[in-house]
Amino acid sequence: MKVTIITIGGKFESDWNTALVIPSFEKDFPVQSELLSEELDMLIQSIVDREVFLGKEGEVFFIPIQDAKYAGVILLGLGSKEKLSEEKLRRAGGNIINCVHTNRISRIVFDWSKLCTSYISPIVEGLILSSFSYENFKTELDASKTNKVNIGTVVFLTHPDENIGRVIEETNDTVAICESVNMCRNLVCTPANDLTPGALAEFARTMCDKVEIKSRILTRAEMEEEGLNAIIAVGRGSSREPCMIIVEYKHPDYTGDLIALIGKGVTFDTGGICLKPRDNLHEMKYDMAGAGAVLGVLYALGKLKPKMSVIGVIPAVENAPGNNALLPGDIIRTYSGKTVEVLDTDAEGRLILADAISYAYKKYSPHTIIDVATLTGGCITALGHFCAGIMGNDEQLVRSLIRIGEKTGERLWELPLWDDYEKLIKSEVADIANLGPAREAQTIVGGIFLKNFIEGNTKWAHIDIAGTAWGVDHISYWSKKYPTGFGVRLLTNWLVSNC
Ligand code: BES
Ligand code: MN
Ligand code: ZN
């Protein structure tokens, strides 16, 4: 999708597949646009007078016209002018895509001359995110049934007083970030027979080459040598060998501290010997959504080139119940030296993250570690799909992430990590256990477990995306059918706003 921004009155291409979008507020009529003919003005006024279109939030009204330059006009309802927000524009972008799809529009022109240019980025986000589809495995693509939305060009016509240069730059960054989100979503959709840990590593390597950032893959043998025993242990039940992916972004002029992002990369979670029930088991291909998010962030950084230093560390494994699999009761000596009693092989995410966190700490001494993981089903029970759970050891870090979450629409809600919860993972035989009491604060217990692997005065936040990575309904720019790429916009914007 190509986004062009020009001052109203300037030249732009249009044809009979082009739609002209007129954003409208509730009770703010007549609709005004210098691009509308007198006839169209009257037609729209009659639609408004008959109260067919009210300008309410969520409304999208298409008026086909017979014109060589336009397929039609889209009236876009934005609700109350005073209550306009970035999130409303993001959702408006999503709503437009549905309309554009049914009417086979391939070019959209927005009359943005009555709106603030700072609202262009969020609506662009809505447009790009809701255009996502995954049809790699559809052999016969019937054009009328496809989910694919092909919008070639989007044009914004801005008020003559606006500084377009700055808006263009900002919009280009937004497009780059959204493309990284969609790259992540594509990865999360990929089935586990294609996306093995090795394939994920290969993907990461190719991605890094594209944006010229460094990548390094630790093979199973190298991990064994290094003592990354928790990752090895979880990977033992599968014939698809585990590996660790390390992606490094560093701006050449930056000499300051480094931030580490850790992403859970379980390419499929059967539960291992503690096998999961069969219902909806296929969904567990998305247990690498944390890894996808981390790769998405690094891809975006590679394109935006901000002044900072970030590493992504991804433990990639398949959790399977093969005959060499990890067993309940096994004790693992983790990379940190701490021993863990495995009471449940399905609580595998915290095991591999523990080693990845310790490895990042030991080799890179980051001042901040943020991990992203589809860690607990309990997070869906507690918070549903509209926000992710966040926990951490630094109030300022957690606050700043929550704030960016509200701005980007990738919302977070904090859960406590009080010391009392430590008691829930006491082990009789090892330093800690990987499981707490049944049905008790599962998400917090996951966070508490990870906290045990944070050393020194490293600031740390843990984001549980089990509910937000997939299955989000009722938000127009996401889709229940597809993963969301949750974390990419959140973390990229957080990083960029911090530097
Ligand atoms: N990958 C799952 C968590 C999950 C479940 C994500 C459902 C998305 C949807 C994780 O590895 C897991 O199995 N967690 C267990 C933890 C339990 C054994 C403490 C769970 O949620 O049941
Ligand atoms: Mn599991
Ligand atoms: Zn898992």
Coordinates of C-alpha atoms and ligand atoms in Angstrom, one line a residue:
M1 CA 0.0 0.0 0.0
K2 CA 1.5 3.3 -1.1
V3 CA 0.5 6.3 1.0
T4 CA 0.8 9.8 -0.6
I5 CA 0.2 13.1 1.1
I6 CA -0.4 16.2 -0.9
T7 CA -1.9 19.6 -0.2
I8 CA -5.5 19.9 -1.4
G9 CA -5.7 21.4 -4.8
G10 CA -2.6 19.4 -5.9
K11 CA -2.7 16.8 -8.6
F12 CA -3.4 13.1 -7.9
E13 CA -4.4 10.2 -10.1
S14 CA -7.8 8.8 -10.0
D15 CA -9.9 6.4 -12.0
W16 CA -13.2 4.4 -11.9
N17 CA -11.8 2.2 -9.1
T18 CA -11.1 5.2 -6.9
A19 CA -13.2 6.2 -3.9
L20 CA -13.3 9.6 -2.4
V21 CA -13.6 9.5 1.4
I22 CA -15.2 12.4 3.2
P23 CA -14.7 12.1 7.0
S24 CA -17.8 13.5 8.8
F25 CA -18.7 14.2 12.5
E26 CA -22.0 13.6 14.1
K27 CA -24.3 16.6 13.9
D28 CA -21.8 18.4 11.9
F29 CA -23.6 19.0 8.6
P30 CA -23.7 19.9 5.8
V31 CA -20.8 17.8 4.7
Q32 CA -18.2 20.0 3.0
S33 CA -15.5 19.1 0.5
E34 CA -14.3 21.2 -2.4
L35 CA -14.0 18.0 -4.4
L36 CA -17.7 17.5 -4.4
S37 CA -19.8 18.8 -7.3
E38 CA -23.0 20.7 -6.5
E39 CA -25.1 17.7 -7.5
L40 CA -23.2 15.4 -5.1
D41 CA -23.5 18.0 -2.4
M42 CA -27.3 17.9 -2.8
L43 CA -27.4 14.1 -3.0
I44 CA -25.4 13.8 0.2
Q45 CA -27.6 16.4 1.9
S46 CA -30.7 14.4 1.1
I47 CA -29.1 11.3 2.6
V48 CA -28.3 13.3 5.7
D49 CA -31.7 14.8 5.9
R50 CA -33.4 11.4 5.6
E51 CA -31.1 10.3 8.5
V52 CA -29.6 7.5 6.6
F53 CA -26.1 8.6 7.4
L54 CA -25.6 10.3 10.8
G55 CA -21.9 10.6 11.0
K56 CA -21.8 8.2 14.0
E57 CA -18.7 6.3 15.0
G58 CA -18.5 3.1 12.9
E59 CA -20.6 4.3 10.1
V60 CA -19.4 3.9 6.5
F61 CA -21.8 4.8 3.7
F62 CA -20.9 4.2 0.1
I63 CA -22.5 6.3 -2.7
P64 CA -21.7 4.9 -6.2
I65 CA -21.5 7.5 -8.8
Q66 CA -21.2 7.5 -12.5
D67 CA -18.0 9.2 -13.2
A68 CA -14.7 8.4 -15.0
K69 CA -12.8 9.8 -12.1
Y70 CA -14.5 8.0 -9.2
A71 CA -16.3 4.8 -8.4
G72 CA -18.0 6.6 -5.6
V73 CA -17.9 8.6 -2.4
I74 CA -17.5 7.1 1.0
L75 CA -19.0 9.0 3.9
L76 CA -17.0 8.1 7.0
G77 CA -18.6 8.6 10.3
L78 CA -16.3 9.6 13.2
G79 CA -18.8 10.4 15.9
S80 CA -18.4 13.4 18.2
K81 CA -15.7 15.9 17.1
E82 CA -14.7 16.5 20.7
K83 CA -14.2 12.8 21.5
L84 CA -12.1 11.9 18.5
S85 CA -9.1 9.7 19.4
E86 CA -6.3 7.9 17.6
E87 CA -8.0 4.6 18.4
K88 CA -11.3 5.7 16.8
L89 CA -9.4 6.6 13.6
R90 CA -7.6 3.3 13.7
R91 CA -11.0 1.6 13.8
A92 CA -12.4 3.9 11.2
G93 CA -9.6 2.7 8.9
G94 CA -10.7 -0.9 9.6
N95 CA -14.3 -0.1 8.8
I96 CA -13.4 1.5 5.5
I97 CA -11.5 -1.6 4.4
N98 CA -14.7 -3.7 4.6
C99 CA -16.5 -1.2 2.4
V100 CA -13.6 -0.9 0.0
H101 CA -13.5 -4.7 -0.4
T102 CA -17.1 -5.2 -1.3
N103 CA -17.0 -2.3 -3.8
R104 CA -13.7 -3.4 -5.4
I105 CA -12.0 -0.1 -4.7
S106 CA -8.2 -0.1 -5.4
R107 CA -7.5 3.6 -4.7
I108 CA -8.7 5.7 -1.8
V109 CA -8.5 9.5 -1.7
F110 CA -9.2 11.2 1.6
D111 CA -10.2 14.8 1.9
W112 CA -8.2 15.5 5.1
S113 CA -8.3 19.2 4.8
K114 CA -10.7 19.6 7.8
L115 CA -8.8 17.2 10.1
C116 CA -5.6 17.4 12.0
T117 CA -2.7 15.7 10.2
S118 CA -1.7 13.9 13.4
Y119 CA -4.7 11.7 12.8
I120 CA -3.3 10.4 9.5
S121 CA -1.0 7.9 11.0
P122 CA -3.6 6.1 13.1
I123 CA -6.1 5.8 10.1
V124 CA -3.2 4.5 8.0
E125 CA -2.6 1.9 10.7
G126 CA -6.2 0.8 10.5
L127 CA -6.1 0.5 6.7
I128 CA -2.9 -1.5 6.6
L129 CA -3.7 -3.8 9.5
S130 CA -7.2 -4.6 8.3
S131 CA -5.9 -5.4 4.8
F132 CA -4.0 -8.4 6.1
S133 CA -4.9 -11.8 4.9
Y134 CA -3.2 -15.2 4.8
E135 CA -3.8 -17.2 1.6
N136 CA -0.5 -18.8 1.0
F137 CA -2.0 -22.2 0.9
K138 CA -5.1 -21.5 -1.1
T139 CA -4.5 -23.2 -4.4
E140 CA -7.5 -21.8 -6.4
L141 CA -7.9 -18.2 -5.6
D142 CA -11.4 -17.2 -6.6
A143 CA -11.2 -13.4 -6.9
S144 CA -14.8 -13.0 -5.6
K145 CA -14.1 -15.1 -2.5
T146 CA -10.7 -14.0 -1.6
N147 CA -10.1 -12.2 1.7
K148 CA -7.3 -10.2 0.1
V149 CA -7.8 -6.5 -0.2
N150 CA -5.6 -4.9 -2.8
I151 CA -5.4 -1.2 -2.2
G152 CA -2.7 0.2 -4.4
T153 CA -2.7 3.8 -3.3
V154 CA -4.1 5.9 -0.5
V155 CA -4.0 9.7 -1.0
F156 CA -4.5 12.2 1.8
L157 CA -5.3 15.8 0.7
T158 CA -4.3 18.1 3.5
H159 CA -5.0 21.7 4.5
P160 CA -2.7 24.2 2.7
D161 CA -1.3 25.5 6.1
E162 CA 0.0 22.1 7.1
N163 CA 3.7 21.2 7.1
I164 CA 3.6 18.2 4.8
G165 CA 7.2 17.3 5.1
R166 CA 6.9 16.3 8.7
V167 CA 3.6 14.4 8.0
I168 CA 5.1 12.5 5.2
E169 CA 8.0 11.3 7.3
E170 CA 5.7 10.3 10.2
T171 CA 3.5 8.4 7.8
N172 CA 6.4 6.5 6.2
D173 CA 7.4 5.4 9.6
T174 CA 3.9 4.2 10.4
V175 CA 3.8 2.3 7.1
A176 CA 7.1 0.6 7.9
I177 CA 5.9 -0.4 11.4
C178 CA 2.6 -1.8 10.1
E179 CA 4.4 -3.8 7.4
S180 CA 6.5 -5.3 10.2
V181 CA 3.3 -6.1 12.1
N182 CA 1.9 -7.9 9.1
M183 CA 5.2 -9.7 8.6
C184 CA 4.8 -11.0 12.2
R185 CA 1.2 -12.0 11.6
N186 CA 2.2 -13.9 8.5
L187 CA 4.8 -15.8 10.5
V188 CA 2.3 -16.6 13.3
C189 CA -0.1 -18.0 10.7
T190 CA 2.5 -20.3 9.3
P191 CA 1.7 -23.9 10.3
A192 CA 4.1 -25.8 12.5
N193 CA 5.0 -28.3 9.7
D194 CA 6.5 -25.3 7.8
L195 CA 7.6 -23.2 10.7
T196 CA 9.9 -25.5 12.6
P197 CA 12.5 -23.9 15.0
G198 CA 15.0 -24.2 12.2
A199 CA 12.7 -22.5 9.7
L200 CA 12.0 -19.7 12.2
A201 CA 15.8 -19.2 12.4
E202 CA 16.2 -19.2 8.7
F203 CA 13.4 -16.7 8.4
A204 CA 15.1 -14.4 11.0
R205 CA 18.3 -14.6 9.1
T206 CA 16.8 -13.6 5.8
M207 CA 14.8 -10.8 7.5
C208 CA 18.0 -9.4 9.1
D209 CA 19.8 -9.5 5.8
K210 CA 17.1 -7.5 4.2
V211 CA 17.4 -4.6 6.6
E212 CA 21.1 -5.1 7.2
I213 CA 21.1 -6.0 10.8
K214 CA 23.2 -8.7 12.5
S215 CA 21.8 -12.2 13.3
R216 CA 23.3 -15.2 15.0
I217 CA 21.8 -18.7 15.4
L218 CA 22.9 -21.0 18.2
T219 CA 22.4 -24.6 17.1
R220 CA 21.3 -27.3 19.5
A221 CA 24.9 -28.5 19.9
E222 CA 26.1 -25.0 20.6
M223 CA 23.4 -24.5 23.2
E224 CA 24.3 -27.8 24.8
E225 CA 27.9 -26.6 25.0
E226 CA 26.8 -23.3 26.5
G227 CA 24.6 -24.9 29.1
L228 CA 21.2 -23.7 28.0
N229 CA 19.8 -26.8 29.5
A230 CA 16.2 -25.6 29.9
I231 CA 15.8 -24.9 26.2
I232 CA 17.4 -28.3 25.4
A233 CA 15.2 -30.0 27.9
V234 CA 12.0 -28.6 26.4
G235 CA 13.1 -29.4 22.9
R236 CA 14.1 -33.0 23.6
G237 CA 10.7 -34.5 22.9
S238 CA 10.7 -33.3 19.3
S239 CA 12.7 -34.4 16.3
R240 CA 12.7 -30.8 15.2
E241 CA 15.8 -29.5 16.9
P242 CA 15.6 -26.4 19.1
C243 CA 17.8 -23.4 18.5
M244 CA 18.3 -19.9 19.7
I245 CA 18.0 -16.8 17.5
I246 CA 19.8 -13.6 18.3
V247 CA 19.1 -10.5 16.4
E248 CA 21.1 -7.4 17.0
Y249 CA 20.2 -3.8 16.1
K250 CA 22.7 -1.1 16.8
H251 CA 22.8 2.4 15.4
P252 CA 26.5 3.2 14.5
D253 CA 26.5 6.5 16.5
Y254 CA 25.0 5.0 19.6
T255 CA 27.2 4.1 22.5
G256 CA 24.6 3.9 25.4
D257 CA 22.9 1.1 27.2
L258 CA 21.3 -1.8 25.5
I259 CA 17.7 -3.2 25.7
A260 CA 17.0 -6.9 25.3
L261 CA 13.7 -8.2 24.0
I262 CA 13.0 -11.9 24.6
G263 CA 10.3 -13.7 22.6
K264 CA 8.8 -17.1 23.4
G265 CA 9.3 -19.1 20.2
V266 CA 7.4 -22.4 20.8
T267 CA 6.6 -23.3 17.2
F268 CA 4.0 -25.8 18.4
D269 CA 2.9 -26.5 22.0
T270 CA 1.4 -30.0 22.3
G271 CA 1.9 -29.7 26.1
G272 CA 4.6 -32.4 25.9
I273 CA 4.1 -35.5 28.1
C274 CA 1.4 -33.5 29.9
L275 CA -0.4 -33.5 26.6
K276 CA -3.1 -30.8 26.0
P277 CA -6.6 -31.9 25.2
R278 CA -7.4 -32.2 21.5
D279 CA -10.0 -29.3 21.3
N280 CA -8.6 -26.4 19.3
L281 CA -5.1 -27.9 19.7
H282 CA -4.3 -26.6 16.2
E283 CA -4.3 -23.1 17.7
M284 CA -1.0 -23.9 19.5
K285 CA 0.9 -23.0 16.3
Y286 CA 0.6 -19.4 17.6
D287 CA 2.8 -20.2 20.7
M288 CA 5.6 -18.4 18.9
A289 CA 3.7 -15.1 18.7
G290 CA 6.2 -13.6 21.2
A291 CA 9.1 -14.5 18.9
G292 CA 7.1 -13.1 16.0
A293 CA 6.6 -9.8 17.8
V294 CA 10.3 -9.5 18.7
L295 CA 11.3 -10.2 15.1
G296 CA 8.7 -7.6 14.0
V297 CA 10.2 -5.0 16.3
L298 CA 13.7 -5.6 15.0
Y299 CA 12.6 -5.6 11.4
A300 CA 10.9 -2.2 12.1
L301 CA 14.0 -0.9 13.8
G302 CA 16.1 -2.0 10.8
K303 CA 13.9 0.1 8.6
L304 CA 13.5 3.2 10.9
K305 CA 17.2 3.2 12.0
P306 CA 16.7 5.1 15.3
K307 CA 19.6 5.9 17.6
M308 CA 19.7 2.9 20.0
S309 CA 20.8 -0.6 20.6
V310 CA 18.4 -3.5 20.9
I311 CA 18.9 -7.2 20.9
G312 CA 16.2 -9.8 20.3
V313 CA 16.7 -13.2 21.9
I314 CA 14.4 -16.0 20.8
P315 CA 14.5 -19.5 22.2
A316 CA 12.9 -21.6 19.4
V317 CA 11.6 -25.1 20.3
E318 CA 8.7 -27.4 19.6
N319 CA 7.2 -28.9 22.7
A320 CA 6.3 -32.5 21.8
P321 CA 5.9 -35.8 23.7
G322 CA 8.5 -37.8 21.8
N323 CA 10.2 -40.8 23.5
N324 CA 13.1 -38.7 24.7
A325 CA 10.8 -36.0 26.1
L326 CA 11.1 -34.1 29.3
L327 CA 9.2 -35.9 32.1
P328 CA 7.2 -34.6 35.0
G329 CA 9.5 -34.7 38.0
D330 CA 12.6 -34.1 36.0
I331 CA 15.0 -31.5 37.5
I332 CA 16.7 -29.1 35.1
R333 CA 19.9 -27.2 36.0
T334 CA 19.1 -24.0 34.1
Y335 CA 21.7 -21.7 32.4
S336 CA 21.6 -19.5 35.5
G337 CA 22.6 -22.4 37.8
K338 CA 19.2 -22.5 39.5
T339 CA 17.5 -25.8 39.5
V340 CA 13.9 -26.3 38.4
E341 CA 11.6 -29.1 39.2
V342 CA 9.3 -29.7 36.2
L343 CA 5.9 -30.5 37.6
D344 CA 4.2 -29.8 34.3
T345 CA 5.8 -30.2 30.9
D346 CA 3.1 -27.9 29.5
A347 CA 4.5 -25.0 31.5
E348 CA 7.4 -25.0 29.0
G349 CA 7.4 -21.3 28.0
R350 CA 8.8 -20.1 31.4
L351 CA 11.6 -22.7 31.1
I352 CA 12.9 -21.6 27.8
L353 CA 12.4 -17.9 28.7
A354 CA 14.4 -18.4 31.9
D355 CA 17.4 -19.5 29.9
A356 CA 17.0 -16.8 27.3
I357 CA 16.8 -14.1 30.0
S358 CA 19.9 -15.4 31.8
Y359 CA 21.8 -15.7 28.5
A360 CA 20.9 -12.1 27.5
Y361 CA 22.0 -10.9 30.9
K362 CA 25.2 -12.7 31.0
K363 CA 26.4 -12.0 27.4
Y364 CA 25.0 -8.5 26.8
S365 CA 24.3 -6.9 30.3
P366 CA 21.2 -5.0 29.1
H367 CA 19.8 -2.3 31.5
T368 CA 16.3 -3.4 30.6
I369 CA 14.8 -6.8 29.6
I370 CA 11.3 -7.1 28.2
D371 CA 9.9 -10.5 27.5
V372 CA 6.8 -11.2 25.4
A373 CA 5.1 -14.6 25.5
T374 CA 1.9 -16.5 25.0
L375 CA 2.6 -17.8 28.5
T376 CA -0.7 -18.7 30.2
G377 CA -4.3 -19.6 29.3
G378 CA -5.1 -18.0 32.6
C379 CA -4.3 -14.6 31.1
I380 CA -7.3 -15.1 28.7
T381 CA -9.5 -16.1 31.7
A382 CA -8.4 -13.1 33.7
L383 CA -8.3 -10.3 31.0
G384 CA -10.0 -11.7 27.9
H385 CA -8.7 -10.5 24.5
F386 CA -8.7 -6.8 24.9
C387 CA -5.5 -6.3 26.8
A388 CA -2.4 -8.2 27.6
G389 CA -1.1 -8.8 31.1
I390 CA 2.0 -6.9 32.2
M391 CA 4.2 -7.5 35.3
G392 CA 7.6 -6.2 36.2
N393 CA 10.1 -5.0 38.8
D394 CA 10.3 -1.4 37.8
E395 CA 7.2 0.9 38.2
Q396 CA 8.4 3.5 35.8
L397 CA 9.1 0.9 33.1
V398 CA 5.7 -0.7 33.5
R399 CA 3.9 2.7 33.6
S400 CA 5.7 3.8 30.4
L401 CA 4.7 0.6 28.6
I402 CA 1.1 0.9 29.7
R403 CA 1.0 4.5 28.5
I404 CA 2.3 3.6 25.0
G405 CA -0.2 0.7 25.1
E406 CA -3.1 3.2 25.4
K407 CA -1.7 5.3 22.6
T408 CA -1.2 2.4 20.2
G409 CA -4.3 0.5 21.1
E410 CA -2.2 -2.5 22.2
R411 CA -3.4 -2.2 25.8
L412 CA -1.8 -3.6 28.9
W413 CA -3.1 -4.3 32.4
E414 CA -0.8 -4.7 35.3
L415 CA -0.9 -7.7 37.7
P416 CA 1.0 -7.8 41.0
L417 CA 4.2 -9.7 41.7
W418 CA 4.1 -9.6 45.5
D419 CA 6.6 -11.8 47.3
D420 CA 3.8 -13.9 48.8
Y421 CA 3.3 -15.4 45.4
E422 CA 6.8 -16.8 45.5
K423 CA 5.5 -19.4 47.9
L424 CA 3.4 -20.9 45.2
I425 CA 6.4 -22.3 43.3
K426 CA 8.3 -23.7 46.2
S427 CA 9.8 -27.1 45.4
E428 CA 10.7 -29.9 47.8
V429 CA 13.6 -31.1 45.7
A430 CA 14.9 -28.2 43.6
D431 CA 15.3 -24.4 43.9
I432 CA 11.9 -23.7 42.4
A433 CA 9.1 -25.6 40.6
N434 CA 7.6 -24.6 37.2
L435 CA 4.0 -24.9 38.4
G436 CA 1.9 -23.5 41.2
P437 CA -1.4 -24.8 42.7
A438 CA -4.1 -25.6 40.1
R439 CA -6.3 -22.7 38.9
E440 CA -4.5 -20.2 41.2
A441 CA -3.1 -17.0 39.7
Q442 CA -1.6 -18.8 36.7
T443 CA -0.5 -15.6 35.0
I444 CA 1.1 -14.1 38.1
V445 CA 2.9 -17.4 38.8
G446 CA 4.3 -17.3 35.3
G447 CA 5.7 -13.8 36.0
I448 CA 7.0 -14.8 39.5
F449 CA 8.8 -17.8 38.0
L450 CA 10.6 -15.5 35.4
K451 CA 11.4 -12.9 38.1
N452 CA 13.6 -15.5 39.7
F453 CA 15.9 -15.2 36.7
I454 CA 16.3 -11.5 36.7
E455 CA 19.7 -10.7 38.1
G456 CA 21.6 -7.5 39.2
N457 CA 19.5 -4.3 39.0
T458 CA 18.2 -5.1 35.5
K459 CA 14.8 -3.5 34.9
W460 CA 12.4 -6.1 33.6
A461 CA 8.8 -6.4 32.3
H462 CA 7.0 -9.5 31.3
I463 CA 4.1 -9.2 28.8
D464 CA 1.7 -12.2 28.6
I465 CA 0.0 -12.0 25.1
A466 CA -1.9 -15.3 25.3
G467 CA -5.2 -13.4 24.9
T468 CA -4.1 -10.6 22.5
A469 CA -2.0 -12.4 20.0
W470 CA -4.9 -14.2 18.4
G471 CA -8.7 -14.3 18.7
V472 CA -9.5 -10.7 19.1
D473 CA -13.0 -10.0 18.0
H474 CA -15.0 -6.7 17.7
I475 CA -12.0 -4.5 16.8
S476 CA -12.3 -3.6 13.2
Y477 CA -8.6 -3.4 12.2
W478 CA -7.9 -6.8 13.8
S479 CA -9.7 -9.9 12.9
K480 CA -10.8 -13.0 14.9
K481 CA -9.5 -15.2 12.1
Y482 CA -6.0 -13.8 12.2
P483 CA -3.2 -13.1 14.7
T484 CA -2.8 -9.5 15.6
G485 CA 0.9 -9.1 15.7
F486 CA 0.4 -7.7 19.2
G487 CA 3.6 -6.2 20.6
V488 CA 5.2 -4.9 17.4
R489 CA 3.5 -1.5 17.5
L490 CA 3.7 -1.3 21.2
L491 CA 7.4 -2.0 21.6
T492 CA 8.6 -0.2 18.5
N493 CA 6.7 2.9 19.5
W494 CA 7.9 2.5 23.1
L495 CA 11.5 2.2 22.0
V496 CA 11.4 5.1 19.6
S497 CA 9.6 7.4 22.1
N498 CA 12.3 6.6 24.6
C499 CA 15.3 7.4 22.5
Ligands
BES1 N1 1.2 -21.9 25.4 C1 0.5 -22.2 26.6 C2 -0.4 -21.0 27.1 C3 -1.6 -20.7 26.2 C4 -2.8 -21.4 26.4 C5 -1.6 -19.7 25.3 C6 -3.9 -21.2 25.6 C7 -2.7 -19.5 24.5 C8 -3.9 -20.2 24.7 C9 1.5 -22.5 27.7 O1 2.6 -23.1 27.3 C10 0.7 -23.4 28.7 O2 0.5 -24.5 28.3 N2 0.4 -22.9 29.8 C11 -0.3 -23.6 30.8 C12 0.3 -23.3 32.1 C13 0.0 -24.2 33.2 C14 0.5 -25.6 33.0 C15 0.6 -23.6 34.5 C16 -1.7 -23.3 30.7 O3 -2.1 -22.1 30.4 O4 -2.6 -24.1 31.0
MN2 MN 2.4 -25.2 27.3
ZN3 ZN 3.2 -22.8 25.5

